[in-house]
Short mmCIF file of C-alpha atoms in Angstrom, two decimals:
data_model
loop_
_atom_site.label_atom_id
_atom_site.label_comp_id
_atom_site.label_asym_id
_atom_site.label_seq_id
_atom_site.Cartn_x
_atom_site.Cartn_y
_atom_site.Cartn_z
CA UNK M 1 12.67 16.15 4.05
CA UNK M 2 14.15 19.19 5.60
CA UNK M 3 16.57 21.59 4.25
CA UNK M 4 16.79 24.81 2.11
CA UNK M 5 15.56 25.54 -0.88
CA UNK M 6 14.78 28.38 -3.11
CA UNK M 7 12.08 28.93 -5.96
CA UNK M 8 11.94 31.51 -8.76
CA UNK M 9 9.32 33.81 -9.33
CA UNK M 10 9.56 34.25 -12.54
CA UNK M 11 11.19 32.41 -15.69
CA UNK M 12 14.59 32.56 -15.80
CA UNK M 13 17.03 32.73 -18.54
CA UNK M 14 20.69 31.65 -18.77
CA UNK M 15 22.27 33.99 -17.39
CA UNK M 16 20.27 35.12 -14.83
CA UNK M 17 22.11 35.83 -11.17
CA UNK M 18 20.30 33.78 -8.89
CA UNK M 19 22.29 34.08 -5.63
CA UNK M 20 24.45 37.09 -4.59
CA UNK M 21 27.08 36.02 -1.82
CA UNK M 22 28.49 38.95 0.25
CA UNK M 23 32.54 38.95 -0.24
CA UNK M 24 32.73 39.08 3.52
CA UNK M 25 30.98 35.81 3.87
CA UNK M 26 33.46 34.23 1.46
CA UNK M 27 36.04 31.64 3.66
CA UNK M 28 39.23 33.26 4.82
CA UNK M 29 42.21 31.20 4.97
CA UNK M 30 42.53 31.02 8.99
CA UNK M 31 39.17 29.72 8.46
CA UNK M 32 39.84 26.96 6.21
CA UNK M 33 42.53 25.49 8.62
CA UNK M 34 39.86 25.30 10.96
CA UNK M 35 37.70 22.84 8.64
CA UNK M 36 37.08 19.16 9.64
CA UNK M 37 38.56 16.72 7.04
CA UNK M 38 34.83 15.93 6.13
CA UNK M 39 34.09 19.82 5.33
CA UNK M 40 37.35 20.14 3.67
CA UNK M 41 36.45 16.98 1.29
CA UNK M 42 33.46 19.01 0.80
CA UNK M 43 34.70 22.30 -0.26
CA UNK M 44 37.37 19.88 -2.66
CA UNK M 45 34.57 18.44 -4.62
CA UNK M 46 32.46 21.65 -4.93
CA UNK M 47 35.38 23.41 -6.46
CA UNK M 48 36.01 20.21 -8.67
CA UNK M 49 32.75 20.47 -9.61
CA UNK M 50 33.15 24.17 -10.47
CA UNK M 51 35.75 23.36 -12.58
CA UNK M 52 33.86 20.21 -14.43
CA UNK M 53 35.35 20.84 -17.97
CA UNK M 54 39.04 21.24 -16.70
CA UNK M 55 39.01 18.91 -13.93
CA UNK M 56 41.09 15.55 -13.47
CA UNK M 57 38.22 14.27 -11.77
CA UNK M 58 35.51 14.61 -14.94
CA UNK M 59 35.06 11.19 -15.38
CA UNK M 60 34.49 9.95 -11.51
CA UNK M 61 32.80 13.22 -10.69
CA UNK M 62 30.22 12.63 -13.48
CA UNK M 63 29.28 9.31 -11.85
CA UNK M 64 28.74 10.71 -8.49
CA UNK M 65 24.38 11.20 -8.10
CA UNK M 66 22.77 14.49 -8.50
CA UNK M 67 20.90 13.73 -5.55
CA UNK M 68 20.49 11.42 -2.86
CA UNK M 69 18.70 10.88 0.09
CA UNK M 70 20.11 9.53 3.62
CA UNK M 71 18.18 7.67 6.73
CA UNK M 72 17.98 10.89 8.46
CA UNK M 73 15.33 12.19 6.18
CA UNK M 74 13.08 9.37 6.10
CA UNK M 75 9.52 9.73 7.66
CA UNK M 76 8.38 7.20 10.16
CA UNK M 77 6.05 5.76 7.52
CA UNK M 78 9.65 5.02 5.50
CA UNK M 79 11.56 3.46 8.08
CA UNK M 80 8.38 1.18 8.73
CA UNK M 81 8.37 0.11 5.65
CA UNK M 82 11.57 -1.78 5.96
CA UNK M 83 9.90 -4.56 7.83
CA UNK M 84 11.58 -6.37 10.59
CA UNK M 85 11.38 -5.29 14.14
CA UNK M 86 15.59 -5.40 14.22
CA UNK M 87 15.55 -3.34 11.11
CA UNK M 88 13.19 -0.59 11.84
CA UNK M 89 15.13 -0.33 16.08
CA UNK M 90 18.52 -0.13 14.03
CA UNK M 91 17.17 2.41 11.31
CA UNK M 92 15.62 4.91 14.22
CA UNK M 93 18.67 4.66 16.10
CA UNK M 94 20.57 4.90 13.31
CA UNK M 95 18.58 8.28 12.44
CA UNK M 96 18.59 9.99 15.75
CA UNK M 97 22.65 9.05 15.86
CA UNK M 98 22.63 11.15 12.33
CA UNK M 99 20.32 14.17 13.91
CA UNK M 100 22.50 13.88 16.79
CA UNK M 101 25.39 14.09 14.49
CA UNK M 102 23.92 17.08 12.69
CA UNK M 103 23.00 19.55 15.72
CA UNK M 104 26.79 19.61 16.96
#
């Protein structure tokens, strides 16, 4: 699939300070207004998730995956795979409407 990814090069202990983010990078409030409500849902459950111990939202957030994987990242080979004619034409359309989705 594609997306970013990061590997250690060495063993790592707890503890360790994996990923240094630049205060100026951080999101400004004038820039927060200017979130869609699907990037602002976002940002909610990463802070939730933050906050796991505290949170109101343990118990449902502890149900949600660790991982996932959508249409958009399926090879060829996968969306074959699903059988039909109707069913593959819906799943590539489906994909390129996602990719679409993605590059705006």
């Amino acid at each position: 699939g594609k997306g970013h990814a990061m590997m250690a090069s060495r063993n790592l202990v707890k503890g360790d300070i994996l990923l240094k983010v630049p205060k100026k990078l951080f999101f400004q409030e004038a820039e927060i207004d200017n979130l869609t409500q699907k990037e602002r849902l976002i940002m909610s459950l990463l802070h939730e998730r933050k906050n796991m111990e505290t949170t109101l939202f343990k118990e449902w957030l502890a149900l949600l995956p660790e991982r996932y994987s959508t249409i958009s990242s399926w090879s060829d080979e996968d969306i074959e795979s699903l059988g039909t004619q109707l069913r593959i034409r819906q799943a590539k359309q489906l994909k390129k409407d996602l990719q679409r989705g993605y590059e705006q």
